[in-house]
Amino acid sequence: MKMKTEKSVQKQWDLVRFVLGICTRPISTNPVLNKCGLGTLLLSLGIVGWSLPAQASPQLLYEFLEVNGNLSTCLNRAETAVKRSGLVRQNTRQNSINAQGRDITATVYCRRINPRLSEAVLMVAGTKGVSAANFNSVFNSIVTDIGESRVSTPPQSSTTVISDAAFKQLMNGLDSNWAKPLDFLAQAVPHNYFTAAQATEIIKQIRFSSNKIPAAVLLYPQVVDRGNWFVVEQAFTFDRDRQELRRQIADLSNK
């Protein structure tokens, strides 16, 4: 049996931290109340078993889902959801379910909010060879079957993205409003859909770094190919900015 190299193990941990939106700051005194602390706690205790497929690429999506029911209801829905998506359940650990297909892996962790309400944290990863259609189909299928999304799910692949002409007008408008780009984008972004590549162009067009993260958070719900979201992250020079972006996207679930 071939042993995993230290580099490959570190890569898996980096991907896990990306999916859970874990911050670099220490766990708070009440970690269950914040997603960063929750993710760190789950990993450190070994509660969540995250099994990445071989040669995993940055095709990763996560979602926080509200489930009307107790912990058992959440786990039962999760098990049914992964089965209906075509994945095969690998194992069940404390409050979590792992499932895997040929090129997609999914993990669902359930936690109790109150006696009548629970939350499911869904994490899905795909290999380099996975098709976007299959990846989005599995993700959306599990989301639909488990519960109500607390962060907007990716638009359907059939959604029409902004036309080249309209996008050019948007970029010209952004350039004209360089001093207040967020005000301009707040008016334009919610009414259009974008590819990750287009979102990247928008971020790069913004002159002041302090406006880039809020703009990316605004764009995230409107991006149709979130499996390529890593392209948007590459528009940020510093890792601390990418970490903060991931944290703010994860925090959308609380709004």
mmCIF file of C-alpha atoms in Angstrom:
data_model
loop_
_atom_site.group_PDB
_atom_site.id
_atom_site.type_symbol
_atom_site.label_atom_id
_atom_site.label_comp_id
_atom_site.label_asym_id
_atom_site.label_seq_id
_atom_site.Cartn_x
_atom_site.Cartn_y
_atom_site.Cartn_z
ATOM 1 C CA MET A 1 0.000 0.000 0.000
ATOM 2 C CA LYS A 2 1.437 3.342 -1.043
ATOM 3 C CA MET A 3 1.826 5.780 1.831
ATOM 4 C CA LYS A 4 0.516 9.328 1.457
ATOM 5 C CA THR A 5 3.228 11.937 1.241
ATOM 6 C CA GLU A 6 3.329 14.805 3.708
ATOM 7 C CA LYS A 7 2.572 17.175 0.833
ATOM 8 C CA SER A 8 -0.546 15.269 -0.243
ATOM 9 C CA VAL A 9 -1.824 15.136 3.335
ATOM 10 C CA GLN A 10 -1.288 18.877 3.713
ATOM 11 C CA LYS A 11 -3.127 19.451 0.437
ATOM 12 C CA GLN A 12 -6.122 17.530 1.746
ATOM 13 C CA TRP A 13 -6.170 19.583 4.941
ATOM 14 C CA ASP A 14 -5.957 22.790 2.889
ATOM 15 C CA LEU A 15 -8.948 21.672 0.834
ATOM 16 C CA VAL A 16 -10.903 20.765 3.949
ATOM 17 C CA ARG A 17 -10.201 24.170 5.445
ATOM 18 C CA PHE A 18 -11.371 25.760 2.188
ATOM 19 C CA VAL A 19 -14.638 23.850 2.171
ATOM 20 C CA LEU A 20 -15.440 24.586 5.792
ATOM 21 C CA GLY A 21 -14.355 28.204 5.523
ATOM 22 C CA ILE A 22 -11.985 27.787 8.450
ATOM 23 C CA CYS A 23 -10.131 30.910 9.559
ATOM 24 C CA THR A 24 -6.557 31.103 10.748
ATOM 25 C CA ARG A 25 -7.564 32.627 14.068
ATOM 26 C CA PRO A 26 -7.803 30.377 17.178
ATOM 27 C CA ILE A 27 -11.054 28.689 18.157
ATOM 28 C CA SER A 28 -13.315 31.005 20.111
ATOM 29 C CA THR A 29 -14.507 30.216 23.613
ATOM 30 C CA ASN A 30 -17.852 29.181 22.139
ATOM 31 C CA PRO A 31 -16.879 27.520 18.836
ATOM 32 C CA VAL A 32 -20.278 26.006 18.084
ATOM 33 C CA LEU A 33 -21.652 29.500 17.555
ATOM 34 C CA ASN A 34 -19.338 30.361 14.675
ATOM 35 C CA LYS A 35 -18.613 28.435 11.485
ATOM 36 C CA CYS A 36 -14.833 28.895 11.667
ATOM 37 C CA GLY A 37 -14.643 27.565 15.208
ATOM 38 C CA LEU A 38 -17.128 24.819 14.417
ATOM 39 C CA GLY A 39 -15.085 23.598 11.468
ATOM 40 C CA THR A 40 -11.860 23.613 13.474
ATOM 41 C CA LEU A 41 -13.517 21.772 16.345
ATOM 42 C CA LEU A 42 -15.014 19.087 14.100
ATOM 43 C CA LEU A 43 -11.708 18.398 12.400
ATOM 44 C CA SER A 44 -9.664 18.383 15.592
ATOM 45 C CA LEU A 45 -12.045 15.924 17.261
ATOM 46 C CA GLY A 46 -12.244 13.730 14.180
ATOM 47 C CA ILE A 47 -16.026 14.096 14.066
ATOM 48 C CA VAL A 48 -16.074 14.896 10.370
ATOM 49 C CA GLY A 49 -14.405 12.322 8.163
ATOM 50 C CA TRP A 50 -13.551 14.062 4.890
ATOM 51 C CA SER A 51 -12.469 11.680 2.151
ATOM 52 C CA LEU A 52 -11.234 13.435 -0.976
ATOM 53 C CA PRO A 53 -11.262 11.624 -4.325
ATOM 54 C CA ALA A 54 -7.935 10.910 -5.978
ATOM 55 C CA GLN A 55 -6.345 13.891 -7.730
ATOM 56 C CA ALA A 56 -8.962 16.252 -6.357
ATOM 57 C CA SER A 57 -9.057 19.581 -8.132
ATOM 58 C CA PRO A 58 -10.367 22.861 -6.687
ATOM 59 C CA GLN A 59 -13.896 21.873 -7.767
ATOM 60 C CA LEU A 60 -15.372 22.260 -4.318
ATOM 61 C CA LEU A 61 -18.727 23.463 -3.055
ATOM 62 C CA TYR A 62 -20.192 23.714 0.415
ATOM 63 C CA GLU A 63 -23.652 24.573 1.679
ATOM 64 C CA PHE A 64 -25.372 25.094 5.033
ATOM 65 C CA LEU A 65 -28.878 23.610 5.046
ATOM 66 C CA GLU A 66 -31.679 24.103 7.536
ATOM 67 C CA VAL A 67 -33.606 20.912 8.351
ATOM 68 C CA ASN A 68 -37.033 20.951 9.981
ATOM 69 C CA GLY A 69 -36.512 18.063 12.360
ATOM 70 C CA ASN A 70 -34.174 16.638 14.965
ATOM 71 C CA LEU A 71 -30.702 15.186 14.462
ATOM 72 C CA SER A 72 -32.038 11.780 13.393
ATOM 73 C CA THR A 73 -34.216 13.439 10.761
ATOM 74 C CA CYS A 74 -31.201 15.302 9.415
ATOM 75 C CA LEU A 75 -29.087 12.137 9.183
ATOM 76 C CA ASN A 76 -31.909 10.163 7.554
ATOM 77 C CA ARG A 77 -32.422 12.875 4.957
ATOM 78 C CA ALA A 78 -28.696 13.031 4.320
ATOM 79 C CA GLU A 79 -28.486 9.280 3.784
ATOM 80 C CA THR A 80 -31.455 9.330 1.400
ATOM 81 C CA ALA A 81 -30.095 12.364 -0.439
ATOM 82 C CA VAL A 82 -26.659 10.905 -1.163
ATOM 83 C CA LYS A 83 -28.247 7.637 -2.300
ATOM 84 C CA ARG A 84 -30.617 9.410 -4.698
ATOM 85 C CA SER A 85 -27.742 11.479 -6.070
ATOM 86 C CA GLY A 86 -26.068 8.292 -7.296
ATOM 87 C CA LEU A 87 -23.242 8.270 -4.749
ATOM 88 C CA VAL A 88 -22.458 5.228 -2.611
ATOM 89 C CA ARG A 89 -22.257 5.652 1.155
ATOM 90 C CA GLN A 90 -18.802 4.743 2.409
ATOM 91 C CA ASN A 91 -19.229 5.087 6.152
ATOM 92 C CA THR A 92 -21.138 6.890 8.874
ATOM 93 C CA ARG A 93 -19.291 8.564 11.706
ATOM 94 C CA GLN A 94 -20.680 10.521 14.619
ATOM 95 C CA ASN A 95 -23.349 12.766 13.091
ATOM 96 C CA SER A 96 -21.800 12.627 9.608
ATOM 97 C CA ILE A 97 -22.143 10.594 6.412
ATOM 98 C CA ASN A 98 -19.515 10.092 3.705
ATOM 99 C CA ALA A 99 -20.428 9.036 0.170
ATOM 100 C CA GLN A 100 -18.433 8.637 -3.008
ATOM 101 C CA GLY A 101 -18.859 8.120 -6.727
ATOM 102 C CA ARG A 102 -16.298 7.583 -9.456
ATOM 103 C CA ASP A 103 -15.214 11.219 -9.487
ATOM 104 C CA ILE A 104 -17.246 12.934 -6.741
ATOM 105 C CA THR A 105 -17.079 12.745 -2.954
ATOM 106 C CA ALA A 106 -19.649 14.205 -0.560
ATOM 107 C CA THR A 107 -19.744 14.581 3.209
ATOM 108 C CA VAL A 108 -22.757 15.706 5.238
ATOM 109 C CA TYR A 109 -22.390 16.707 8.885
ATOM 110 C CA CYS A 110 -25.555 17.238 10.971
ATOM 111 C CA ARG A 111 -25.806 19.252 14.166
ATOM 112 C CA ARG A 112 -28.694 20.046 16.500
ATOM 113 C CA ILE A 113 -29.923 23.636 16.713
ATOM 114 C CA ASN A 114 -32.954 22.988 18.930
ATOM 115 C CA PRO A 115 -35.323 20.026 19.524
ATOM 116 C CA ARG A 116 -37.220 20.755 16.303
ATOM 117 C CA LEU A 117 -34.498 22.157 14.090
ATOM 118 C CA SER A 118 -31.103 20.971 12.884
ATOM 119 C CA GLU A 119 -28.469 22.036 10.381
ATOM 120 C CA ALA A 120 -26.640 20.036 7.722
ATOM 121 C CA VAL A 121 -23.231 21.118 6.445
ATOM 122 C CA LEU A 122 -22.758 19.693 2.952
ATOM 123 C CA MET A 123 -19.293 19.458 1.367
ATOM 124 C CA VAL A 124 -18.775 18.186 -2.189
ATOM 125 C CA ALA A 125 -15.472 17.718 -4.066
ATOM 126 C CA GLY A 126 -14.819 16.599 -7.638
ATOM 127 C CA THR A 127 -11.805 15.247 -9.496
ATOM 128 C CA LYS A 128 -10.199 16.998 -12.435
ATOM 129 C CA GLY A 129 -12.098 14.774 -14.836
ATOM 130 C CA VAL A 130 -15.599 15.379 -13.485
ATOM 131 C CA SER A 131 -17.999 17.120 -15.843
ATOM 132 C CA ALA A 132 -19.507 20.391 -14.662
ATOM 133 C CA ALA A 133 -23.001 19.112 -15.464
ATOM 134 C CA ASN A 134 -22.572 15.964 -13.359
ATOM 135 C CA PHE A 135 -20.899 17.847 -10.504
ATOM 136 C CA ASN A 136 -23.669 20.473 -10.313
ATOM 137 C CA SER A 137 -26.351 17.806 -10.709
ATOM 138 C CA VAL A 138 -25.084 15.821 -7.716
ATOM 139 C CA PHE A 139 -24.642 18.942 -5.588
ATOM 140 C CA ASN A 140 -28.082 20.371 -6.380
ATOM 141 C CA SER A 141 -29.741 16.971 -5.913
ATOM 142 C CA ILE A 142 -28.346 16.571 -2.393
ATOM 143 C CA VAL A 143 -29.175 20.172 -1.469
ATOM 144 C CA THR A 144 -32.781 19.775 -2.632
ATOM 145 C CA ASP A 145 -33.329 16.486 -0.796
ATOM 146 C CA ILE A 146 -31.819 17.500 2.540
ATOM 147 C CA GLY A 147 -33.443 20.806 3.384
ATOM 148 C CA GLU A 148 -33.751 24.527 2.871
ATOM 149 C CA SER A 149 -30.585 26.280 1.788
ATOM 150 C CA ARG A 150 -29.308 28.933 4.176
ATOM 151 C CA VAL A 151 -26.906 30.205 1.510
ATOM 152 C CA SER A 152 -28.172 30.608 -2.033
ATOM 153 C CA THR A 153 -27.411 27.540 -4.147
ATOM 154 C CA PRO A 154 -25.632 27.895 -7.483
ATOM 155 C CA PRO A 155 -27.884 29.016 -10.337
ATOM 156 C CA GLN A 156 -28.791 26.211 -12.728
ATOM 157 C CA SER A 157 -26.287 25.579 -15.511
ATOM 158 C CA SER A 158 -29.006 26.557 -18.003
ATOM 159 C CA THR A 159 -29.188 30.068 -16.528
ATOM 160 C CA THR A 160 -28.226 32.668 -19.119
ATOM 161 C CA VAL A 161 -25.152 34.628 -18.116
ATOM 162 C CA ILE A 162 -24.751 38.280 -18.944
ATOM 163 C CA SER A 163 -24.081 38.864 -22.653
ATOM 164 C CA ASP A 164 -20.695 40.052 -23.882
ATOM 165 C CA ALA A 165 -22.156 43.416 -24.875
ATOM 166 C CA ALA A 166 -23.884 43.926 -21.524
ATOM 167 C CA PHE A 167 -20.776 42.800 -19.663
ATOM 168 C CA LYS A 168 -18.696 45.334 -21.572
ATOM 169 C CA GLN A 169 -21.158 48.045 -20.564
ATOM 170 C CA LEU A 170 -20.959 46.887 -16.960
ATOM 171 C CA MET A 171 -17.164 47.055 -17.008
ATOM 172 C CA ASN A 172 -17.268 50.546 -18.525
ATOM 173 C CA GLY A 173 -19.721 51.600 -15.834
ATOM 174 C CA LEU A 174 -17.486 50.124 -13.164
ATOM 175 C CA ASP A 175 -14.546 52.082 -14.536
ATOM 176 C CA SER A 176 -16.592 55.295 -14.487
ATOM 177 C CA ASN A 177 -17.612 54.617 -10.886
ATOM 178 C CA TRP A 178 -14.125 53.653 -9.726
ATOM 179 C CA ALA A 179 -14.428 55.736 -6.547
ATOM 180 C CA LYS A 180 -17.605 53.929 -5.403
ATOM 181 C CA PRO A 181 -17.544 50.523 -7.104
ATOM 182 C CA LEU A 182 -19.645 48.771 -4.454
ATOM 183 C CA ASP A 183 -22.549 51.171 -4.917
ATOM 184 C CA PHE A 184 -22.460 50.538 -8.654
ATOM 185 C CA LEU A 185 -22.174 46.748 -8.322
ATOM 186 C CA ALA A 186 -24.972 46.607 -5.753
ATOM 187 C CA GLN A 187 -27.288 47.892 -8.475
ATOM 188 C CA ALA A 188 -25.968 45.792 -11.363
ATOM 189 C CA VAL A 189 -24.940 42.419 -9.929
ATOM 190 C CA PRO A 190 -28.241 41.104 -8.436
ATOM 191 C CA HIS A 191 -29.966 41.386 -11.827
ATOM 192 C CA ASN A 192 -27.376 39.376 -13.786
ATOM 193 C CA TYR A 193 -25.538 36.056 -13.739
ATOM 194 C CA PHE A 194 -21.816 35.662 -14.329
ATOM 195 C CA THR A 195 -19.172 33.067 -15.006
ATOM 196 C CA ALA A 196 -16.264 32.761 -12.591
ATOM 197 C CA ALA A 197 -14.017 34.233 -15.290
ATOM 198 C CA GLN A 198 -16.251 37.308 -15.598
ATOM 199 C CA ALA A 199 -16.371 37.706 -11.824
ATOM 200 C CA THR A 200 -12.576 37.609 -11.819
ATOM 201 C CA GLU A 201 -12.416 40.421 -14.381
ATOM 202 C CA ILE A 202 -14.707 42.521 -12.210
ATOM 203 C CA ILE A 203 -12.548 41.995 -9.128
ATOM 204 C CA LYS A 204 -9.393 42.881 -11.036
ATOM 205 C CA GLN A 205 -11.033 46.053 -12.366
ATOM 206 C CA ILE A 206 -11.614 47.373 -8.842
ATOM 207 C CA ARG A 207 -8.795 49.723 -7.893
ATOM 208 C CA PHE A 208 -8.850 49.662 -4.101
ATOM 209 C CA SER A 209 -8.130 46.368 -2.364
ATOM 210 C CA SER A 210 -10.533 47.201 0.476
ATOM 211 C CA ASN A 211 -13.427 46.929 -1.992
ATOM 212 C CA LYS A 212 -12.428 43.617 -3.574
ATOM 213 C CA ILE A 213 -13.654 41.209 -0.878
ATOM 214 C CA PRO A 214 -17.104 42.846 -0.483
ATOM 215 C CA ALA A 215 -17.455 42.803 -4.270
ATOM 216 C CA ALA A 216 -16.581 39.103 -4.461
ATOM 217 C CA VAL A 217 -19.103 38.289 -1.720
ATOM 218 C CA LEU A 218 -21.731 40.224 -3.673
ATOM 219 C CA LEU A 219 -20.892 38.299 -6.847
ATOM 220 C CA TYR A 220 -20.784 34.812 -5.308
ATOM 221 C CA PRO A 221 -24.557 34.063 -5.358
ATOM 222 C CA GLN A 222 -24.724 35.102 -9.029
ATOM 223 C CA VAL A 223 -21.872 32.907 -10.311
ATOM 224 C CA VAL A 224 -23.196 29.966 -12.335
ATOM 225 C CA ASP A 225 -20.050 27.810 -12.311
ATOM 226 C CA ARG A 226 -19.043 27.804 -8.659
ATOM 227 C CA GLY A 227 -16.871 24.780 -9.274
ATOM 228 C CA ASN A 228 -14.508 27.321 -10.851
ATOM 229 C CA TRP A 229 -14.697 29.781 -7.948
ATOM 230 C CA PHE A 230 -11.016 29.152 -7.252
ATOM 231 C CA VAL A 231 -10.332 31.301 -10.343
ATOM 232 C CA VAL A 232 -11.892 34.272 -8.549
ATOM 233 C CA GLU A 233 -9.783 33.609 -5.463
ATOM 234 C CA GLN A 234 -6.660 33.791 -7.601
ATOM 235 C CA ALA A 235 -7.457 37.463 -8.215
ATOM 236 C CA PHE A 236 -6.429 38.090 -4.595
ATOM 237 C CA THR A 237 -2.699 38.446 -4.009
ATOM 238 C CA PHE A 238 -2.576 37.577 -0.325
ATOM 239 C CA ASP A 239 -3.708 34.368 1.326
ATOM 240 C CA ARG A 240 -5.182 36.314 4.251
ATOM 241 C CA ASP A 241 -7.577 37.985 1.802
ATOM 242 C CA ARG A 242 -8.616 34.623 0.360
ATOM 243 C CA GLN A 243 -9.196 33.309 3.881
ATOM 244 C CA GLU A 244 -11.323 36.333 4.746
ATOM 245 C CA LEU A 245 -13.328 35.911 1.537
ATOM 246 C CA ARG A 246 -14.052 32.268 2.401
ATOM 247 C CA ARG A 247 -15.100 33.269 5.908
ATOM 248 C CA GLN A 248 -17.516 35.913 4.675
ATOM 249 C CA ILE A 249 -19.062 33.554 2.124
ATOM 250 C CA ALA A 250 -19.562 30.950 4.856
ATOM 251 C CA ASP A 251 -21.118 33.628 7.069
ATOM 252 C CA LEU A 252 -23.771 34.279 4.411
ATOM 253 C CA SER A 253 -25.571 31.296 5.944
ATOM 254 C CA ASN A 254 -26.295 33.335 9.060
ATOM 255 C CA LYS A 255 -28.002 36.161 7.196
#
